[in-house]
Amino acid sequence: AGVQLRLECAGLMVKQGRPEPTGQAKITQAYNLPCRYVLHTVGPIVHGALTKEHERQLASCYRSCLDLASQYGCKTVDFPSISTGVYGYPVDKAAAVALRAILESLETHPDIERVRMVCFDSRTKAAYEAALAAL
C-alpha cells in the first residue's frame, strides 16, 4: 500500500490516544493497493482454552468491518482469516464464527454484494469450506 498507509494508521493511533480495542475496526484509504479502502481490525489472541469472549470478539471484528464497509459504500469486501495465524485462534472454530457473523451482517447490509474469504493455505480453505457446508 505504501508508506502513506502506515502514516495514516500512525495518525489514527495518535488521535485515538490508545491501542485499538479488540473487535473494533477502522478504515483507511488504500493508497497503492488496487482497492479504495483497507479495513483494519484487532482480532482476539488465544492462549490456552478458547472462550466465549474470544468468540464474541472475533465475530465483532467481522461485524465492525462490514458496518464500516457499508457506511463507506463498499460493494465488495475480502477478508483474511482473522486471528488464525500467530494470534492462535483455531482455524476450524474461527471459520464457523466468521461465516456466521458475515451472514448475519449481510442481512442488515444488503448493499454489500460480495464477501470473500482469502485463505492463506489449503488447510485454511478446507476449514472455511467445511464451516460453510455445516451452515
PDB file of C-alpha atoms in Angstrom:
ATOM      1  CA  ALA A   1       0.000   0.000   0.000  1.00  0.00           C
ATOM      2  CA  GLY A   2       2.964   2.271   0.514  1.00  0.00           C
ATOM      3  CA  VAL A   3       4.238   4.418   3.324  1.00  0.00           C
ATOM      4  CA  GLN A   4       1.114   6.588   3.123  1.00  0.00           C
ATOM      5  CA  LEU A   5      -0.989   3.819   4.670  1.00  0.00           C
ATOM      6  CA  ARG A   6       1.443   3.415   7.553  1.00  0.00           C
ATOM      7  CA  LEU A   7       1.411   7.178   8.133  1.00  0.00           C
ATOM      8  CA  GLU A   8      -2.407   7.301   8.137  1.00  0.00           C
ATOM      9  CA  CYS A   9      -2.532   4.422  10.645  1.00  0.00           C
ATOM     10  CA  ALA A  10       0.012   6.159  12.867  1.00  0.00           C
ATOM     11  CA  GLY A  11      -2.052   9.337  12.728  1.00  0.00           C
ATOM     12  CA  LEU A  12      -5.195   7.434  13.710  1.00  0.00           C
ATOM     13  CA  MET A  13      -3.413   5.936  16.718  1.00  0.00           C
ATOM     14  CA  VAL A  14      -2.092   9.315  17.868  1.00  0.00           C
ATOM     15  CA  LYS A  15      -5.536  10.901  17.502  1.00  0.00           C
ATOM     16  CA  GLN A  16      -7.184   7.989  19.332  1.00  0.00           C
ATOM     17  CA  GLY A  17      -4.587   8.086  22.114  1.00  0.00           C
ATOM     18  CA  ARG A  18      -4.727   4.359  22.882  1.00  0.00           C
ATOM     19  CA  PRO A  19      -4.436   0.997  21.119  1.00  0.00           C
ATOM     20  CA  GLU A  20      -7.445  -0.149  19.126  1.00  0.00           C
ATOM     21  CA  PRO A  21      -9.722  -2.383  21.212  1.00  0.00           C
ATOM     22  CA  THR A  22     -10.134  -5.999  20.132  1.00  0.00           C
ATOM     23  CA  GLY A  23     -13.142  -6.473  17.894  1.00  0.00           C
ATOM     24  CA  GLN A  24     -13.399  -2.888  16.666  1.00  0.00           C
ATOM     25  CA  ALA A  25     -12.482  -1.636  13.196  1.00  0.00           C
ATOM     26  CA  LYS A  26     -11.055   1.359  11.405  1.00  0.00           C
ATOM     27  CA  ILE A  27     -10.976   2.219   7.713  1.00  0.00           C
ATOM     28  CA  THR A  28      -8.237   3.964   5.761  1.00  0.00           C
ATOM     29  CA  GLN A  29      -7.515   4.849   2.176  1.00  0.00           C
ATOM     30  CA  ALA A  30      -5.841   2.037   0.215  1.00  0.00           C
ATOM     31  CA  TYR A  31      -3.179   4.202  -1.439  1.00  0.00           C
ATOM     32  CA  ASN A  32      -1.170   1.917  -3.774  1.00  0.00           C
ATOM     33  CA  LEU A  33      -3.430  -1.124  -3.409  1.00  0.00           C
ATOM     34  CA  PRO A  34      -5.967  -1.958  -6.140  1.00  0.00           C
ATOM     35  CA  CYS A  35      -8.975  -1.037  -3.988  1.00  0.00           C
ATOM     36  CA  ARG A  36     -10.439   2.093  -2.400  1.00  0.00           C
ATOM     37  CA  TYR A  37     -10.121   1.259   1.286  1.00  0.00           C
ATOM     38  CA  VAL A  38      -8.399  -1.002   3.792  1.00  0.00           C
ATOM     39  CA  LEU A  39     -10.316  -2.208   6.831  1.00  0.00           C
ATOM     40  CA  HIS A  40      -8.250  -2.717   9.985  1.00  0.00           C
ATOM     41  CA  THR A  41      -9.308  -4.771  12.990  1.00  0.00           C
ATOM     42  CA  VAL A  42      -7.637  -6.302  16.024  1.00  0.00           C
ATOM     43  CA  GLY A  43      -8.564  -9.947  16.494  1.00  0.00           C
ATOM     44  CA  PRO A  44      -8.523 -11.852  19.752  1.00  0.00           C
ATOM     45  CA  ILE A  45      -5.310 -13.503  20.921  1.00  0.00           C
ATOM     46  CA  VAL A  46      -5.883 -17.056  22.105  1.00  0.00           C
ATOM     47  CA  HIS A  47      -3.548 -18.579  24.666  1.00  0.00           C
ATOM     48  CA  GLY A  48      -4.920 -21.764  26.174  1.00  0.00           C
ATOM     49  CA  ALA A  49      -8.601 -22.572  26.105  1.00  0.00           C
ATOM     50  CA  LEU A  50     -10.923 -20.878  23.652  1.00  0.00           C
ATOM     51  CA  THR A  51     -13.620 -18.862  25.453  1.00  0.00           C
ATOM     52  CA  LYS A  52     -16.991 -17.324  24.617  1.00  0.00           C
ATOM     53  CA  GLU A  53     -15.281 -13.928  24.915  1.00  0.00           C
ATOM     54  CA  HIS A  54     -12.844 -14.896  22.148  1.00  0.00           C
ATOM     55  CA  GLU A  55     -15.812 -15.904  20.002  1.00  0.00           C
ATOM     56  CA  ARG A  56     -17.649 -12.647  20.751  1.00  0.00           C
ATOM     57  CA  GLN A  57     -14.557 -10.590  19.920  1.00  0.00           C
ATOM     58  CA  LEU A  58     -13.881 -12.433  16.671  1.00  0.00           C
ATOM     59  CA  ALA A  59     -17.476 -12.056  15.496  1.00  0.00           C
ATOM     60  CA  SER A  60     -17.253  -8.358  16.359  1.00  0.00           C
ATOM     61  CA  CYS A  61     -14.191  -7.999  14.097  1.00  0.00           C
ATOM     62  CA  TYR A  62     -16.178  -9.120  11.080  1.00  0.00           C
ATOM     63  CA  ARG A  63     -19.333  -7.192  12.003  1.00  0.00           C
ATOM     64  CA  SER A  64     -17.396  -3.972  12.692  1.00  0.00           C
ATOM     65  CA  CYS A  65     -15.605  -4.222   9.360  1.00  0.00           C
ATOM     66  CA  LEU A  66     -18.828  -4.820   7.454  1.00  0.00           C
ATOM     67  CA  ASP A  67     -20.527  -1.930   9.261  1.00  0.00           C
ATOM     68  CA  LEU A  68     -17.734   0.397   8.100  1.00  0.00           C
ATOM     69  CA  ALA A  69     -17.727  -1.061   4.602  1.00  0.00           C
ATOM     70  CA  SER A  70     -21.436  -0.321   4.308  1.00  0.00           C
ATOM     71  CA  GLN A  71     -21.021   3.207   5.688  1.00  0.00           C
ATOM     72  CA  TYR A  72     -18.352   3.907   3.063  1.00  0.00           C
ATOM     73  CA  GLY A  73     -20.355   2.456   0.170  1.00  0.00           C
ATOM     74  CA  CYS A  74     -18.219  -0.622  -0.386  1.00  0.00           C
ATOM     75  CA  LYS A  75     -19.911  -3.255  -2.531  1.00  0.00           C
ATOM     76  CA  THR A  76     -17.277  -5.945  -2.026  1.00  0.00           C
ATOM     77  CA  VAL A  77     -15.115  -6.968   0.925  1.00  0.00           C
ATOM     78  CA  ASP A  78     -12.292  -9.510   1.068  1.00  0.00           C
ATOM     79  CA  PHE A  79     -11.265 -10.885   4.454  1.00  0.00           C
ATOM     80  CA  PRO A  80      -8.310 -12.905   5.662  1.00  0.00           C
ATOM     81  CA  SER A  81      -8.937 -15.492   8.359  1.00  0.00           C
ATOM     82  CA  ILE A  82      -8.667 -13.081  11.290  1.00  0.00           C
ATOM     83  CA  SER A  83      -6.647 -14.259  14.323  1.00  0.00           C
ATOM     84  CA  THR A  84      -5.846 -17.741  12.986  1.00  0.00           C
ATOM     85  CA  GLY A  85      -2.154 -17.154  12.444  1.00  0.00           C
ATOM     86  CA  VAL A  86       0.168 -16.049  15.223  1.00  0.00           C
ATOM     87  CA  TYR A  87      -2.846 -14.989  17.338  1.00  0.00           C
ATOM     88  CA  GLY A  88      -3.628 -18.680  17.851  1.00  0.00           C
ATOM     89  CA  TYR A  89      -7.363 -18.906  17.167  1.00  0.00           C
ATOM     90  CA  PRO A  90      -8.092 -22.467  15.932  1.00  0.00           C
ATOM     91  CA  VAL A  91      -8.953 -22.102  12.246  1.00  0.00           C
ATOM     92  CA  ASP A  92     -11.853 -24.572  12.266  1.00  0.00           C
ATOM     93  CA  LYS A  93     -13.536 -22.697  15.132  1.00  0.00           C
ATOM     94  CA  ALA A  94     -12.721 -19.296  13.630  1.00  0.00           C
ATOM     95  CA  ALA A  95     -14.231 -20.261  10.277  1.00  0.00           C
ATOM     96  CA  ALA A  96     -17.594 -21.063  11.842  1.00  0.00           C
ATOM     97  CA  VAL A  97     -17.634 -17.817  13.855  1.00  0.00           C
ATOM     98  CA  ALA A  98     -16.555 -15.750  10.850  1.00  0.00           C
ATOM     99  CA  LEU A  99     -19.119 -17.153   8.456  1.00  0.00           C
ATOM    100  CA  ARG A 100     -21.985 -16.784  10.945  1.00  0.00           C
ATOM    101  CA  ALA A 101     -21.013 -13.179  11.682  1.00  0.00           C
ATOM    102  CA  ILE A 102     -20.660 -12.344   7.984  1.00  0.00           C
ATOM    103  CA  LEU A 103     -24.011 -13.883   7.044  1.00  0.00           C
ATOM    104  CA  GLU A 104     -25.770 -12.106   9.920  1.00  0.00           C
ATOM    105  CA  SER A 105     -24.180  -8.789   8.928  1.00  0.00           C
ATOM    106  CA  LEU A 106     -25.183  -9.175   5.309  1.00  0.00           C
ATOM    107  CA  GLU A 107     -28.814  -9.355   6.402  1.00  0.00           C
ATOM    108  CA  THR A 108     -28.526  -5.805   7.734  1.00  0.00           C
ATOM    109  CA  HIS A 109     -26.237  -4.616   4.914  1.00  0.00           C
ATOM    110  CA  PRO A 110     -27.846  -5.764   1.645  1.00  0.00           C
ATOM    111  CA  ASP A 111     -25.832  -3.040  -0.112  1.00  0.00           C
ATOM    112  CA  ILE A 112     -22.724  -5.233   0.219  1.00  0.00           C
ATOM    113  CA  GLU A 113     -22.866  -7.502  -2.802  1.00  0.00           C
ATOM    114  CA  ARG A 114     -19.935  -9.840  -2.248  1.00  0.00           C
ATOM    115  CA  VAL A 115     -17.756 -11.015   0.635  1.00  0.00           C
ATOM    116  CA  ARG A 116     -14.834 -13.325   0.023  1.00  0.00           C
ATOM    117  CA  MET A 117     -12.556 -15.171   2.397  1.00  0.00           C
ATOM    118  CA  VAL A 118      -8.974 -15.064   1.157  1.00  0.00           C
ATOM    119  CA  CYS A 119      -7.322 -18.169   2.572  1.00  0.00           C
ATOM    120  CA  PHE A 120      -3.575 -18.300   3.141  1.00  0.00           C
ATOM    121  CA  ASP A 121      -3.249 -22.050   2.589  1.00  0.00           C
ATOM    122  CA  SER A 122      -5.186 -25.202   1.711  1.00  0.00           C
ATOM    123  CA  ARG A 123      -5.782 -26.068   5.390  1.00  0.00           C
ATOM    124  CA  THR A 124      -7.496 -22.721   5.969  1.00  0.00           C
ATOM    125  CA  LYS A 125      -9.514 -23.073   2.768  1.00  0.00           C
ATOM    126  CA  ALA A 126     -10.670 -26.547   3.831  1.00  0.00           C
ATOM    127  CA  ALA A 127     -11.759 -25.210   7.234  1.00  0.00           C
ATOM    128  CA  TYR A 128     -13.868 -22.497   5.624  1.00  0.00           C
ATOM    129  CA  GLU A 129     -15.375 -24.926   3.116  1.00  0.00           C
ATOM    130  CA  ALA A 130     -16.301 -27.311   5.959  1.00  0.00           C
ATOM    131  CA  ALA A 131     -17.815 -24.477   8.026  1.00  0.00           C
ATOM    132  CA  LEU A 132     -19.819 -23.286   5.040  1.00  0.00           C
ATOM    133  CA  ALA A 133     -21.115 -26.790   4.367  1.00  0.00           C
ATOM    134  CA  ALA A 134     -22.196 -27.066   8.021  1.00  0.00           C
ATOM    135  CA  LEU A 135     -24.356 -23.914   7.892  1.00  0.00           C
TER     136      LEU A 135
END
